Amino acid sequence: MDSPNRDSYINRYRLEEKHLLHRYEEPPENYDLVNIVLISLGEKADKDRLIHLLQVLFTESHQTFDSKRNILQKEYHIEITPEMEQEMSTMCNLSLNISEEALNRGLAQGRKEGRAEGRLAGLNETALRLLSMGLSVEDVSKGTSLPLEAVEEIKKQMIEKNK
């Protein structure tokens, strides 16, 4: 059997009892009711047919529903029933919605961080201008709302640059 792709792995997790406040023991069957299986499908098609099948179903978002159905039929000889077709369509739409939501969240966070960085850069420029006009570090700090230490650092960099 071929060695698995380094981007692919399968892990199993289980709940474990830890005695934090008492020493009463419980048999695992009373609390280990959940089994979690994590399968990382990686970026590339794996030689393992099961992993490749899962990659087609779950990770290849650039493929259309029809192309996924064709792969399942031609490569895996899976006959797609109308019920399976509906479930696949739902699953494809769900994964598309999840990736779009993640993209939108990432873009919103990036815009927020960009605005914060831009605001800080503008304040730093203002502080630099005010310092070069001869205002004290304290006055610049009050005028820009920058911490005193930040204005002192800007002044130190300004002096170093002018040496």
CSV table of C-alpha atoms in Angstrom, one decimal:
chain,number,residue,atom,x,y,z
A,1,MET,CA,0.0,0.0,0.0
A,2,ASP,CA,1.3,3.5,-0.9
A,3,SER,CA,2.3,5.7,2.0
A,4,PRO,CA,-0.3,8.4,2.7
A,5,ASN,CA,0.1,11.9,1.3
A,6,ARG,CA,1.7,14.1,4.0
A,7,ASP,CA,-1.3,16.5,3.7
A,8,SER,CA,-3.7,13.7,4.6
A,9,TYR,CA,-4.2,12.2,8.0
A,10,ILE,CA,-6.9,10.6,10.1
A,11,ASN,CA,-7.1,11.2,13.8
A,12,ARG,CA,-9.5,9.9,16.4
A,13,TYR,CA,-10.4,11.7,19.6
A,14,ARG,CA,-12.3,10.6,22.7
A,15,LEU,CA,-13.4,12.0,26.0
A,16,GLU,CA,-11.3,11.1,29.0
A,17,GLU,CA,-12.1,11.3,32.7
A,18,LYS,CA,-9.9,13.6,34.8
A,19,HIS,CA,-10.4,13.9,38.6
A,20,LEU,CA,-10.4,17.6,39.4
A,21,LEU,CA,-12.5,17.9,42.5
A,22,HIS,CA,-13.2,14.3,43.6
A,23,ARG,CA,-11.9,10.8,43.1
A,24,TYR,CA,-15.2,9.1,42.2
A,25,GLU,CA,-14.6,7.0,39.1
A,26,GLU,CA,-17.1,6.6,36.3
A,27,PRO,CA,-16.9,3.8,33.7
A,28,PRO,CA,-16.1,5.3,30.2
A,29,GLU,CA,-19.3,4.1,28.7
A,30,ASN,CA,-21.2,6.5,31.1
A,31,TYR,CA,-19.4,9.6,29.7
A,32,ASP,CA,-17.6,8.7,26.5
A,33,LEU,CA,-20.8,9.1,24.4
A,34,VAL,CA,-19.2,11.1,21.6
A,35,ASN,CA,-16.6,9.9,19.2
A,36,ILE,CA,-15.0,12.5,16.9
A,37,VAL,CA,-13.1,11.6,13.7
A,38,LEU,CA,-11.1,14.2,12.0
A,39,ILE,CA,-9.9,13.6,8.5
A,40,SER,CA,-7.6,16.1,6.9
A,41,LEU,CA,-8.0,15.8,3.2
A,42,GLY,CA,-5.0,17.9,2.2
A,43,GLU,CA,-4.6,20.0,-1.0
A,44,LYS,CA,-3.7,17.4,-3.6
A,45,ALA,CA,-5.5,14.3,-4.8
A,46,ASP,CA,-4.3,11.4,-2.7
A,47,LYS,CA,-3.5,7.9,-4.1
A,48,ASP,CA,-5.8,6.4,-1.5
A,49,ARG,CA,-9.2,6.0,-3.2
A,50,LEU,CA,-11.3,6.8,-0.1
A,51,ILE,CA,-9.4,10.0,0.6
A,52,HIS,CA,-9.7,11.0,-3.1
A,53,LEU,CA,-13.4,10.3,-3.0
A,54,LEU,CA,-13.8,12.5,0.1
A,55,GLN,CA,-11.7,15.2,-1.5
A,56,VAL,CA,-14.0,15.2,-4.5
A,57,LEU,CA,-17.0,15.5,-2.2
A,58,PHE,CA,-15.8,18.0,0.3
A,59,THR,CA,-12.8,20.0,-0.8
A,60,GLU,CA,-12.9,20.6,-4.5
A,61,SER,CA,-15.2,23.6,-4.3
A,62,HIS,CA,-14.1,24.8,-7.8
A,63,GLN,CA,-15.8,21.8,-9.3
A,64,THR,CA,-19.4,22.0,-10.3
A,65,PHE,CA,-22.0,19.6,-8.9
A,66,ASP,CA,-22.3,18.0,-12.4
A,67,SER,CA,-18.5,17.3,-12.5
A,68,LYS,CA,-18.5,15.8,-9.1
A,69,ARG,CA,-21.4,13.6,-10.0
A,70,ASN,CA,-19.5,12.5,-13.2
A,71,ILE,CA,-16.4,11.6,-11.1
A,72,LEU,CA,-18.5,9.6,-8.7
A,73,GLN,CA,-20.1,7.7,-11.6
A,74,LYS,CA,-17.1,7.2,-13.8
A,75,GLU,CA,-14.3,6.7,-11.4
A,76,TYR,CA,-16.1,5.1,-8.5
A,77,HIS,CA,-19.1,3.5,-10.3
A,78,ILE,CA,-21.5,5.0,-7.9
A,79,GLU,CA,-25.0,5.3,-9.3
A,80,ILE,CA,-26.5,8.6,-8.1
A,81,THR,CA,-30.1,8.2,-7.1
A,82,PRO,CA,-32.4,11.3,-7.0
A,83,GLU,CA,-32.2,11.2,-3.2
A,84,MET,CA,-28.4,11.2,-3.3
A,85,GLU,CA,-28.4,13.9,-5.9
A,86,GLN,CA,-30.5,16.1,-3.6
A,87,GLU,CA,-28.2,15.4,-0.6
A,88,MET,CA,-25.1,16.1,-2.7
A,89,SER,CA,-26.6,19.3,-3.9
A,90,THR,CA,-27.4,20.3,-0.3
A,91,MET,CA,-23.9,19.4,0.8
A,92,CYS,CA,-22.2,21.3,-2.1
A,93,ASN,CA,-24.3,24.4,-1.3
A,94,LEU,CA,-23.6,24.1,2.4
A,95,SER,CA,-19.8,23.9,1.8
A,96,LEU,CA,-20.0,26.8,-0.6
A,97,ASN,CA,-21.9,28.9,2.0
A,98,ILE,CA,-19.4,28.0,4.7
A,99,SER,CA,-16.4,29.0,2.5
A,100,GLU,CA,-18.2,32.2,1.5
A,101,GLU,CA,-19.0,33.0,5.1
A,102,ALA,CA,-15.3,32.4,6.1
A,103,LEU,CA,-14.1,34.6,3.2
A,104,ASN,CA,-16.5,37.4,4.2
A,105,ARG,CA,-15.4,37.2,7.8
A,106,GLY,CA,-11.7,37.3,6.8
A,107,LEU,CA,-12.3,40.2,4.5
A,108,ALA,CA,-14.2,42.1,7.2
A,109,GLN,CA,-11.4,41.4,9.7
A,110,GLY,CA,-8.8,42.5,7.2
A,111,ARG,CA,-10.6,45.7,6.5
A,112,LYS,CA,-11.0,46.4,10.3
A,113,GLU,CA,-7.3,45.7,10.8
A,114,GLY,CA,-6.4,47.8,7.8
A,115,ARG,CA,-8.4,50.8,9.0
A,116,ALA,CA,-6.7,50.5,12.5
A,117,GLU,CA,-3.3,50.3,10.9
A,118,GLY,CA,-4.1,53.3,8.6
A,119,ARG,CA,-5.4,55.3,11.6
A,120,LEU,CA,-2.2,54.5,13.6
A,121,ALA,CA,0.0,55.4,10.6
A,122,GLY,CA,-1.8,58.7,10.3
A,123,LEU,CA,-1.4,59.4,14.0
A,124,ASN,CA,2.2,58.6,13.8
A,125,GLU,CA,2.7,61.0,10.9
A,126,THR,CA,0.9,63.7,12.7
A,127,ALA,CA,3.0,63.1,15.8
A,128,LEU,CA,6.1,63.3,13.7
A,129,ARG,CA,5.0,66.6,12.2
A,130,LEU,CA,4.2,68.1,15.5
A,131,LEU,CA,7.5,67.0,17.0
A,132,SER,CA,9.4,68.5,14.1
A,133,MET,CA,7.5,71.7,14.8
A,134,GLY,CA,9.0,71.7,18.3
A,135,LEU,CA,6.0,70.6,20.4
A,136,SER,CA,6.8,68.7,23.5
A,137,VAL,CA,6.3,64.9,23.7
A,138,GLU,CA,3.6,65.5,26.3
A,139,ASP,CA,1.7,67.9,24.1
A,140,VAL,CA,2.0,65.6,21.1
A,141,SER,CA,0.7,62.7,23.1
A,142,LYS,CA,-2.3,64.8,24.3
A,143,GLY,CA,-3.0,66.1,20.8
A,144,THR,CA,-2.8,62.7,19.0
A,145,SER,CA,-4.1,60.4,21.9
A,146,LEU,CA,-1.0,58.3,21.3
A,147,PRO,CA,0.6,56.9,24.5
A,148,LEU,CA,3.5,58.9,25.8
A,149,GLU,CA,5.9,56.0,25.2
A,150,ALA,CA,4.9,55.8,21.6
A,151,VAL,CA,5.5,59.5,21.0
A,152,GLU,CA,8.9,59.2,22.8
A,153,GLU,CA,9.8,56.3,20.4
A,154,ILE,CA,8.7,58.4,17.4
A,155,LYS,CA,10.9,61.2,18.6
A,156,LYS,CA,13.8,58.8,19.2
A,157,GLN,CA,13.5,57.5,15.6
A,158,MET,CA,13.3,61.1,14.3
A,159,ILE,CA,16.5,62.0,16.1
A,160,GLU,CA,18.3,58.8,14.9
A,161,LYS,CA,17.2,59.5,11.3
A,162,ASN,CA,18.5,63.1,11.4
A,163,LYS,CA,22.0,62.1,12.7
